[in-house]
Amino acid sequence: MCGIIGYLGKKDALPILEKGLERLDYRGYDSAGVSVLDGGSFNTVKKPGRMDNLKEALKQTSMPGSLGLGHTRWATHGEVNEVNAHPHWDCRQEIALVHNGIIENYRPLKEMLIKQGHVFVSETDTEVIAHLIESYYEGDLEQAVLKALPQLQGSYALMVASKKEPDKIIAARMLSPLILGIAKDGYYLASDATALVDEAALVIYLEDGEVAVIRKQGFEIKDFKGLIKSKTTSALSWSGPAVDKKGFAHFMLKEIYEQPEVIKKNIEIYTEKDTVDFSIDQRFFQDIDRITIVACGTAYHAGLLAEYMIEEIAGIPVTVDTSSEFRYRNFVPEAKTLFVCISQSGETADTLAGLRLAKEFGFKTLAMVNVENSTIAREADKVIYTNAGPEIGVASTKAYLSQIIVLQLLALKLTHLYRKQLPGFYYRYFTELKKIPLYLEKILAEAPVIESLAEELQKASNFLYLGRGINYPNALEGALKLKEISYIHAEGYAGGEMKHGPIALIDKELPVIAISPAGRVRDKMLSNMLEVKARQGKIVGIITEGDSDLMQACYKTIPVPFAEEHLSTMLVPLPLQLLAYYIAAKKGCDVDKPRNLAKSVTVE
Ligand code: F6R
């Protein structure tokens, strides 16, 4: 979950590390640190807290040198303080190291190293790696790293430099992402591509069990035995402006506003004359008896939506699991299963583990991923990109919508293959689908109304989100959005389940966000809302514009344009995101970097 960056080249390393860490700090922002090698010695600055603290400290110091390592931390082992911040050191402060991941056997290694006389200063698991490398160091850093790696259990992307070999960085990967960027001025290493945008035109994605040996005059990729591997380079398709705020107060708000474009883009890329084309051989989608979807958090909610869509229109049974449950429960595999994993980052540790398990079961595997060439995208049999562009705000918004549209298209593709629909079905579906970007623009125009509602509701200490049928997963998502960025407790519930417990919570203080656009369960939702109203509940309805019965049941409403039930799932998230955003912003929360979270969950 941490962000790591390294540079070796012709330029001064520090500005490159600073820029890279600013772009990576959504991966973790408990502390940040840099080390730059200047001739024979390292200069290091580390600061707990946000990147701004490090930047302030760096203003007081000059750090020349063209080899540097940087780190932004999401704390796992040891509290947030300067000592536990990376880079970490060996005893003699000759070897500097940054690490993303978890060393699971750090305790026995630490005990062994202490017995050998090594002195530890931090509580981190990472520090054992520096001392272990030191214990093998006999004048050749690469050899020392190659001897240390087989002893490490767990996950790591790491970068190491030694002041005795000032022209070298060694980097290694096991279960945590690591990318080498190749530029005219030198070599860049980073835990994800966002840090390399505009710096390196070409990149190499390291695989598990690979080591990069970087020198100013060239690089080699090797396996853990030191044997050279040949690798292909890829071009980075994202560009600089996409990772800037473009005048919005927060990345999250900018990303919310990008959603009409995201929908348009996916329709453009994947549809042609009322048919869906993922550029995947038709045979891949044939001969499927069951679909198993695995994902985490927001992506899991998109998976739940897909269950409703696919079962209803394509008639194929679907099961959906959170990745962390899927990987440890005794799942009973069935032949002819299509495994679908959904992930914005394409690096989520549990989802990746789920994918690897699915491959062991012999399933066909399909990844729906936003970040191109991420580990999940590379390891699945087939990948469908969701084309949301870089999502920097930690709370997922446009990536969620991009997952929903692509899953809708998958449902249509499967319907075409597995079920006969009435004449005109596809024509009607696609005609309505193409209106969604316009409808989203209409909802965005109402943002000031949602903002003033947020002003009223921001003091509430609990929220309940209710939905039914295909919009039930959106209730879960609405609650997740609010709790993660505003720290207000919120629960998502199926409207029909209210009487089985949560109705006891209703009083005149509790805001109830009732999701009830036009559709089959609208009347059922109305009954649930009236039950809440009868108990003086404060209902905010997300309803289809003009639905006067529902308006009467509500304290306030946020209308959305009329859309067919399945398509309404793409309209509902927008007001929920805006409500959460404005509440969090008004409370003064750090919307883009909520406490305790990180964008890419690369550890279990
Ligand atoms: C919430 C959020 C997370 C992610 C989850 C999975 O706003 O962003 O719940 O959806 O951590 O991440 P990915 O999609 O990268 O696998």
Short mmCIF file of N, CA, C and O in Angstrom, two decimals, residues 45-99:
data_model
loop_
_atom_site.label_atom_id
_atom_site.label_comp_id
_atom_site.label_asym_id
_atom_site.label_seq_id
_atom_site.Cartn_x
_atom_site.Cartn_y
_atom_site.Cartn_z
N VAL A 45 15.99 12.72 4.56
CA VAL A 45 15.00 13.48 5.33
C VAL A 45 13.72 12.64 5.37
O VAL A 45 13.25 12.15 4.33
N LYS A 46 13.18 12.48 6.59
CA LYS A 46 11.93 11.72 6.74
C LYS A 46 11.01 12.52 7.66
O LYS A 46 11.49 13.13 8.62
N LYS A 47 9.74 12.48 7.37
CA LYS A 47 8.80 13.21 8.22
C LYS A 47 7.51 12.43 8.39
O LYS A 47 6.97 11.91 7.41
N PRO A 48 7.00 12.35 9.62
CA PRO A 48 5.67 11.75 9.78
C PRO A 48 4.62 12.69 9.21
O PRO A 48 4.85 13.89 9.10
N GLY A 49 3.48 12.15 8.87
CA GLY A 49 2.38 12.98 8.34
C GLY A 49 2.46 13.09 6.83
O GLY A 49 3.20 12.37 6.16
N ARG A 50 1.67 14.03 6.33
CA ARG A 50 1.49 14.17 4.88
C ARG A 50 2.75 14.64 4.18
O ARG A 50 3.65 15.21 4.80
N MET A 51 2.76 14.47 2.89
CA MET A 51 3.87 14.86 2.02
C MET A 51 4.27 16.33 2.23
O MET A 51 5.44 16.69 2.11
N ASP A 52 3.29 17.17 2.57
CA ASP A 52 3.60 18.60 2.78
C ASP A 52 4.64 18.77 3.88
O ASP A 52 5.47 19.68 3.82
N ASN A 53 4.58 17.93 4.91
CA ASN A 53 5.56 18.03 6.00
C ASN A 53 6.97 17.76 5.47
O ASN A 53 7.93 18.44 5.82
N LEU A 54 7.07 16.76 4.62
CA LEU A 54 8.39 16.45 4.05
C LEU A 54 8.85 17.61 3.16
O LEU A 54 10.01 18.04 3.23
N LYS A 55 7.94 18.11 2.37
CA LYS A 55 8.32 19.21 1.45
C LYS A 55 8.81 20.43 2.22
O LYS A 55 9.78 21.08 1.84
N GLU A 56 8.15 20.71 3.32
CA GLU A 56 8.55 21.85 4.16
C GLU A 56 9.97 21.62 4.68
O GLU A 56 10.83 22.51 4.61
N ALA A 57 10.22 20.40 5.16
CA ALA A 57 11.55 20.09 5.71
C ALA A 57 12.62 20.15 4.61
O ALA A 57 13.76 20.57 4.86
N LEU A 58 12.24 19.75 3.40
CA LEU A 58 13.23 19.74 2.31
C LEU A 58 13.64 21.15 1.89
O LEU A 58 14.72 21.35 1.35
N LYS A 59 12.75 22.13 2.20
CA LYS A 59 13.09 23.52 1.85
C LYS A 59 14.31 23.99 2.63
O LYS A 59 15.05 24.87 2.19
N GLN A 60 14.53 23.40 3.81
CA GLN A 60 15.63 23.85 4.68
C GLN A 60 16.95 23.19 4.29
O GLN A 60 17.96 23.42 4.94
N THR A 61 16.94 22.29 3.32
CA THR A 61 18.16 21.53 3.08
C THR A 61 18.45 21.43 1.57
O THR A 61 17.55 21.50 0.76
N SER A 62 19.72 21.26 1.25
CA SER A 62 20.01 21.01 -0.16
C SER A 62 20.48 19.56 -0.28
O SER A 62 21.23 19.08 0.57
N MET A 63 19.99 18.88 -1.27
CA MET A 63 20.32 17.46 -1.41
C MET A 63 20.75 17.16 -2.84
O MET A 63 19.97 16.60 -3.61
N PRO A 64 21.95 17.55 -3.24
CA PRO A 64 22.37 17.25 -4.60
C PRO A 64 22.62 15.74 -4.76
O PRO A 64 22.80 15.03 -3.77
N GLY A 65 22.64 15.27 -5.98
CA GLY A 65 22.89 13.85 -6.21
C GLY A 65 21.91 13.30 -7.22
O GLY A 65 20.76 13.74 -7.28
N SER A 66 22.36 12.36 -8.02
CA SER A 66 21.50 11.86 -9.09
C SER A 66 21.08 10.41 -8.86
O SER A 66 20.62 9.74 -9.78
N LEU A 67 21.22 9.93 -7.62
CA LEU A 67 20.64 8.63 -7.25
C LEU A 67 19.79 8.88 -6.01
O LEU A 67 20.27 9.46 -5.02
N GLY A 68 18.55 8.49 -6.06
CA GLY A 68 17.70 8.72 -4.89
C GLY A 68 16.60 7.70 -4.74
O GLY A 68 16.18 7.06 -5.71
N LEU A 69 16.15 7.54 -3.48
CA LEU A 69 15.03 6.64 -3.17
C LEU A 69 14.01 7.42 -2.35
O LEU A 69 14.39 8.23 -1.50
N GLY A 70 12.74 7.16 -2.58
CA GLY A 70 11.69 7.85 -1.83
C GLY A 70 10.57 6.89 -1.46
O GLY A 70 10.38 5.85 -2.10
N HIS A 71 9.83 7.27 -0.43
CA HIS A 71 8.81 6.36 0.11
C HIS A 71 7.68 7.16 0.74
O HIS A 71 7.91 8.16 1.42
N THR A 72 6.45 6.75 0.52
CA THR A 72 5.32 7.30 1.26
C THR A 72 4.60 6.12 1.91
O THR A 72 4.32 5.12 1.27
N ARG A 73 4.36 6.23 3.22
CA ARG A 73 4.05 5.03 4.01
C ARG A 73 2.58 4.90 4.39
O ARG A 73 1.93 5.89 4.73
N TRP A 74 2.09 3.69 4.34
CA TRP A 74 0.83 3.31 4.97
C TRP A 74 1.25 2.32 6.06
O TRP A 74 1.68 1.20 5.77
N ALA A 75 1.17 2.78 7.31
CA ALA A 75 1.81 2.05 8.42
C ALA A 75 1.21 0.67 8.62
O ALA A 75 -0.01 0.52 8.67
N THR A 76 2.06 -0.33 8.70
CA THR A 76 1.60 -1.66 9.10
C THR A 76 2.31 -2.08 10.39
O THR A 76 1.68 -2.43 11.37
N HIS A 77 3.64 -2.01 10.40
CA HIS A 77 4.39 -2.46 11.58
C HIS A 77 5.02 -1.24 12.24
O HIS A 77 5.98 -0.68 11.73
N GLY A 78 4.49 -0.87 13.38
CA GLY A 78 5.06 0.26 14.11
C GLY A 78 4.29 1.52 13.84
O GLY A 78 3.75 1.74 12.74
N GLU A 79 4.23 2.37 14.88
CA GLU A 79 3.40 3.57 14.76
C GLU A 79 3.99 4.57 13.78
O GLU A 79 5.09 4.38 13.27
N VAL A 80 3.19 5.61 13.57
CA VAL A 80 3.59 6.63 12.60
C VAL A 80 4.55 7.61 13.28
O VAL A 80 4.15 8.40 14.12
N ASN A 81 5.82 7.50 12.99
CA ASN A 81 6.79 8.48 13.50
C ASN A 81 7.99 8.52 12.55
O ASN A 81 8.04 7.76 11.57
N GLU A 82 8.94 9.38 12.87
CA GLU A 82 10.06 9.58 11.95
C GLU A 82 10.94 8.33 11.85
O GLU A 82 11.41 7.98 10.76
N VAL A 83 11.14 7.67 12.98
CA VAL A 83 12.04 6.50 12.97
C VAL A 83 11.47 5.38 12.10
O VAL A 83 12.22 4.71 11.37
N ASN A 84 10.15 5.21 12.16
CA ASN A 84 9.56 4.12 11.37
C ASN A 84 9.36 4.49 9.89
O ASN A 84 9.03 3.64 9.07
N ALA A 85 9.55 5.77 9.57
CA ALA A 85 9.43 6.18 8.16
C ALA A 85 10.60 5.60 7.36
O ALA A 85 11.69 5.40 7.90
N HIS A 86 10.37 5.35 6.09
CA HIS A 86 11.43 4.85 5.20
C HIS A 86 12.17 6.04 4.63
O HIS A 86 11.60 7.13 4.60
N PRO A 87 13.33 5.92 4.03
CA PRO A 87 14.15 4.73 3.87
C PRO A 87 14.69 4.19 5.22
O PRO A 87 14.84 4.93 6.18
N HIS A 88 14.97 2.87 5.20
CA HIS A 88 15.59 2.22 6.37
C HIS A 88 17.03 1.86 6.03
O HIS A 88 17.44 1.89 4.87
N TRP A 89 17.74 1.48 7.09
CA TRP A 89 19.20 1.36 6.99
C TRP A 89 19.73 0.07 7.59
O TRP A 89 19.10 -0.52 8.45
N ASP A 90 20.92 -0.28 7.18
CA ASP A 90 21.69 -1.30 7.88
C ASP A 90 22.37 -0.62 9.08
O ASP A 90 22.18 0.57 9.32
N CYS A 91 23.20 -1.39 9.81
CA CYS A 91 23.83 -0.82 11.03
C CYS A 91 24.76 0.35 10.72
O CYS A 91 24.82 1.31 11.46
N ARG A 92 25.48 0.23 9.60
CA ARG A 92 26.51 1.26 9.31
C ARG A 92 25.97 2.42 8.49
O ARG A 92 26.73 3.28 8.07
N GLN A 93 24.68 2.39 8.25
CA GLN A 93 24.03 3.42 7.41
C GLN A 93 24.71 3.53 6.04
O GLN A 93 24.92 4.61 5.51
N GLU A 94 25.04 2.37 5.51
CA GLU A 94 25.65 2.34 4.17
C GLU A 94 24.64 1.90 3.12
O GLU A 94 24.76 2.21 1.95
N ILE A 95 23.66 1.11 3.59
CA ILE A 95 22.67 0.58 2.65
C ILE A 95 21.32 1.21 2.96
O ILE A 95 20.81 1.13 4.08
N ALA A 96 20.74 1.88 1.96
CA ALA A 96 19.41 2.50 2.13
C ALA A 96 18.38 1.66 1.39
O ALA A 96 18.67 1.14 0.30
N LEU A 97 17.19 1.56 1.97
CA LEU A 97 16.19 0.66 1.38
C LEU A 97 14.77 1.22 1.56
O LEU A 97 14.44 1.73 2.63
N VAL A 98 13.97 1.15 0.51
CA VAL A 98 12.53 1.44 0.63
C VAL A 98 11.76 0.18 0.22
O VAL A 98 12.22 -0.59 -0.63
N HIS A 99 10.59 0.01 0.84
CA HIS A 99 9.86 -1.26 0.67
C HIS A 99 8.36 -1.02 0.71
O HIS A 99 7.88 -0.25 1.53
#
